[in-house]
CSV table of N, CA and C in Angstrom, one decimal:
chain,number,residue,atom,x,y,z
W,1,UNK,N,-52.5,6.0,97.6
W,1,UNK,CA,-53.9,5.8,97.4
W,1,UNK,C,-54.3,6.3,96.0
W,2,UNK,N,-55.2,5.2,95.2
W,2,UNK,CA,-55.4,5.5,93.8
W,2,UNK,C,-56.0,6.2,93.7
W,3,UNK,N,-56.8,7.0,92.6
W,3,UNK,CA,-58.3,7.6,92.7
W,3,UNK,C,-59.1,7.2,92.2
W,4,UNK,N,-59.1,5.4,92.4
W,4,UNK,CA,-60.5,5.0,92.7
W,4,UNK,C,-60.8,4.5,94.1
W,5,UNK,N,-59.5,4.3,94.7
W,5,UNK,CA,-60.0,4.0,96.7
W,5,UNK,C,-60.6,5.4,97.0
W,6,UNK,N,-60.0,6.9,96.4
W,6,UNK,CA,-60.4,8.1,96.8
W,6,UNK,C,-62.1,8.4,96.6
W,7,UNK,N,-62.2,8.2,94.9
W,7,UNK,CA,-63.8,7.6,95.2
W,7,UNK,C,-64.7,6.9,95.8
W,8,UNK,N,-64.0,5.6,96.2
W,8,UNK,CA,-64.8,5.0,96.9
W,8,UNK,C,-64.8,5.6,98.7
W,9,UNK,N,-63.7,5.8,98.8
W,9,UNK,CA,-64.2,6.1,100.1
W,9,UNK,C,-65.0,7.5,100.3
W,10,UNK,N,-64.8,8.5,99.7
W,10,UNK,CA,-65.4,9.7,99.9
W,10,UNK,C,-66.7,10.3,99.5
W,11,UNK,N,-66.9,9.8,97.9
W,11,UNK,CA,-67.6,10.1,97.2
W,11,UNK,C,-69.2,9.6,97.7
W,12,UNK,N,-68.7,8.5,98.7
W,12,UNK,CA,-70.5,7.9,99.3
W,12,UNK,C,-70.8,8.6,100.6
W,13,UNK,N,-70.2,9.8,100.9
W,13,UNK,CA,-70.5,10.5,102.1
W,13,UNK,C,-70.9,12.1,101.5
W,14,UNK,N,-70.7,12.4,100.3
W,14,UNK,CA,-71.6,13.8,99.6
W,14,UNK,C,-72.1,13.4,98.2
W,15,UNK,N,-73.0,14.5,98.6
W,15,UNK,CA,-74.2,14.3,96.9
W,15,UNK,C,-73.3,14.6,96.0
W,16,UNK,N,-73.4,13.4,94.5
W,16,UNK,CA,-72.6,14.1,93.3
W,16,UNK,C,-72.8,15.3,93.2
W,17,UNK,N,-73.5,16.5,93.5
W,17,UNK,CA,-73.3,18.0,92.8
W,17,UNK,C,-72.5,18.9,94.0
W,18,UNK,N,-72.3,18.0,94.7
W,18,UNK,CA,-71.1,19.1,95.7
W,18,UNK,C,-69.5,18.5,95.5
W,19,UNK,N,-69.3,17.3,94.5
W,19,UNK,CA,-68.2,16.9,94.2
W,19,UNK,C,-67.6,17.8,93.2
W,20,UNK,N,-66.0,18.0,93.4
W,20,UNK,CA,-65.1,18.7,92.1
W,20,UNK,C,-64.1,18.6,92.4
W,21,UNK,N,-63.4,17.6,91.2
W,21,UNK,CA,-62.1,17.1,91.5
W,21,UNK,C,-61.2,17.5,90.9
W,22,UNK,N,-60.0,18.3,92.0
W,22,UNK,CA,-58.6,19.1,91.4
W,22,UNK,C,-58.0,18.2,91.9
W,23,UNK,N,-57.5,17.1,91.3
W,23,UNK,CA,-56.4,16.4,91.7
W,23,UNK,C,-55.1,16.1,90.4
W,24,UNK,N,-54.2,16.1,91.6
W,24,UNK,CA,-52.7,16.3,90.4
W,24,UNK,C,-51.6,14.8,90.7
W,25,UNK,N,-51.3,14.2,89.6
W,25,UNK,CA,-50.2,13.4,91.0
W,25,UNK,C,-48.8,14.2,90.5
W,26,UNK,N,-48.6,14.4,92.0
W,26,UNK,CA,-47.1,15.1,92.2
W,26,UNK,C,-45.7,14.6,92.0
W,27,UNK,N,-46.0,13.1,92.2
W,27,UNK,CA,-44.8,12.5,92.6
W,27,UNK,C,-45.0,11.1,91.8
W,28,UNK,N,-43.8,10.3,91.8
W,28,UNK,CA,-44.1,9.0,90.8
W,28,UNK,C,-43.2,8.0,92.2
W,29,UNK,N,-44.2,7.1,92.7
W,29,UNK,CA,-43.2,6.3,93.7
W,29,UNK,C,-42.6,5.3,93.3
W,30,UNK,N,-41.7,4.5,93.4
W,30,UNK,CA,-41.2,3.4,93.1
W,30,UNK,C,-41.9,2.4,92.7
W,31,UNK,N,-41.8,1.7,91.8
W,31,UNK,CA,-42.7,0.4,91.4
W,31,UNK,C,-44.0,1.6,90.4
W,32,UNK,N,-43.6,2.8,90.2
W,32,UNK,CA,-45.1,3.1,90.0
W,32,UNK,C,-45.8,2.6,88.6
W,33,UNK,N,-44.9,1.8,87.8
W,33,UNK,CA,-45.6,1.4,86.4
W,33,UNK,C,-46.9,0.1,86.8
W,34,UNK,N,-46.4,-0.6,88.0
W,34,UNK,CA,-46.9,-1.8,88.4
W,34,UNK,C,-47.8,-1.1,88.9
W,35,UNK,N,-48.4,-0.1,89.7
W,35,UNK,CA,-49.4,0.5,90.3
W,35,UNK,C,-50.3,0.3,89.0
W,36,UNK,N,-49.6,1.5,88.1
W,36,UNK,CA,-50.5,1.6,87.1
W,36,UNK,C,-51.3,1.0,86.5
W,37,UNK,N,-50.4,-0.6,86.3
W,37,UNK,CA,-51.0,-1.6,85.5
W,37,UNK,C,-52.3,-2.1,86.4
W,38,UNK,N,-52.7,-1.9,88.0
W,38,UNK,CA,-53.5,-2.4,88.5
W,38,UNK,C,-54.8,-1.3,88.8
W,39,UNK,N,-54.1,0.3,88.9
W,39,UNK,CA,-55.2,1.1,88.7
W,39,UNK,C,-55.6,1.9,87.4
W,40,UNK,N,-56.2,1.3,86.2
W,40,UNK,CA,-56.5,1.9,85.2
W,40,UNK,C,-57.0,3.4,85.4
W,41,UNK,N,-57.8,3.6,86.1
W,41,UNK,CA,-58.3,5.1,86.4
W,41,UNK,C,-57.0,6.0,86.8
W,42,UNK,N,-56.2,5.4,87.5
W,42,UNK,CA,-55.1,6.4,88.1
W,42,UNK,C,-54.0,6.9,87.0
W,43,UNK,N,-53.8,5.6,86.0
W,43,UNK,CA,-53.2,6.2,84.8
W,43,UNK,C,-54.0,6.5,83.7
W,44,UNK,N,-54.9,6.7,83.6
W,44,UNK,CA,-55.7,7.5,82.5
W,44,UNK,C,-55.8,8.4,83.5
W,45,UNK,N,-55.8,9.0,84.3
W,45,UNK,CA,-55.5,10.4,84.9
W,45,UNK,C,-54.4,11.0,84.7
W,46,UNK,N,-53.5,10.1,84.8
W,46,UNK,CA,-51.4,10.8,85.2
W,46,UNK,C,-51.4,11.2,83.5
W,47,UNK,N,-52.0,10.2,82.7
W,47,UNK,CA,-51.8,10.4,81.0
W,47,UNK,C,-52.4,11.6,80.7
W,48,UNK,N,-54.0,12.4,81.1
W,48,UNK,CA,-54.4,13.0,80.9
W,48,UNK,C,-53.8,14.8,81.2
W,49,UNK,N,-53.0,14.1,82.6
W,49,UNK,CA,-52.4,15.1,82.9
W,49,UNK,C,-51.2,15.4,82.6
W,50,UNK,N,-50.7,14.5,82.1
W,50,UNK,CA,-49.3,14.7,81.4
W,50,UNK,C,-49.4,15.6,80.0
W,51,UNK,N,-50.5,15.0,79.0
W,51,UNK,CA,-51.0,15.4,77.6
W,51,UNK,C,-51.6,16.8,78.1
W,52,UNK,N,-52.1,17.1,79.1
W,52,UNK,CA,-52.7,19.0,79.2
W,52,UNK,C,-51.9,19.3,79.4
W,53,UNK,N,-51.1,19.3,80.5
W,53,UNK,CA,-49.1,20.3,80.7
W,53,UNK,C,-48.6,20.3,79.5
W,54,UNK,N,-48.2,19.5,78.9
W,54,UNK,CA,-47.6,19.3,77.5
W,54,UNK,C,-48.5,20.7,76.7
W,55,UNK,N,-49.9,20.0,76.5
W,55,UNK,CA,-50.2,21.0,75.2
W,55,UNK,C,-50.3,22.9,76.0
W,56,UNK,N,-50.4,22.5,77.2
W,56,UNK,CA,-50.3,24.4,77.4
W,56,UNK,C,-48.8,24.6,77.7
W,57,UNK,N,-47.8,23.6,77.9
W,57,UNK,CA,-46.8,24.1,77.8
W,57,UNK,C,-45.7,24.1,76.1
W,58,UNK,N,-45.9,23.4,75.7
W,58,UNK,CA,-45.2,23.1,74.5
W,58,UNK,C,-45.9,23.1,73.4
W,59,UNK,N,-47.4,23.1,73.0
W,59,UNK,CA,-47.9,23.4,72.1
W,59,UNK,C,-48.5,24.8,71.5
């Protein structure tokens, strides 16, 4: 599940100011570049979080 099905399905059952999102992706499943290519939001998240680990671990 991307995290834009996660928004869509959750996000229309509470008010934006009770949302806050700690999400991580843990794992990379098979085929996962082809995910990518169809969920732009899910890899500008994996990228985002790749680039923060990186700079608090190595920079």
């Amino acid at each position: 599940m991307g995290v834009s099905s996660v928004r869509e399905k959750y996000e229309l059952a509470h008010p934006p100011e009770e949302w806050k999102y700690e999400l991580r992706i843990r794992y990379l499943p098979k085929g996962f570049l082809n995910q990518f290519t169809e969920d732009k939001p899910t890899l500008n998240f994996f990228y985002q979080q790749v680039k923060s680990d990186y700079m608090l671990e190595i920079a």
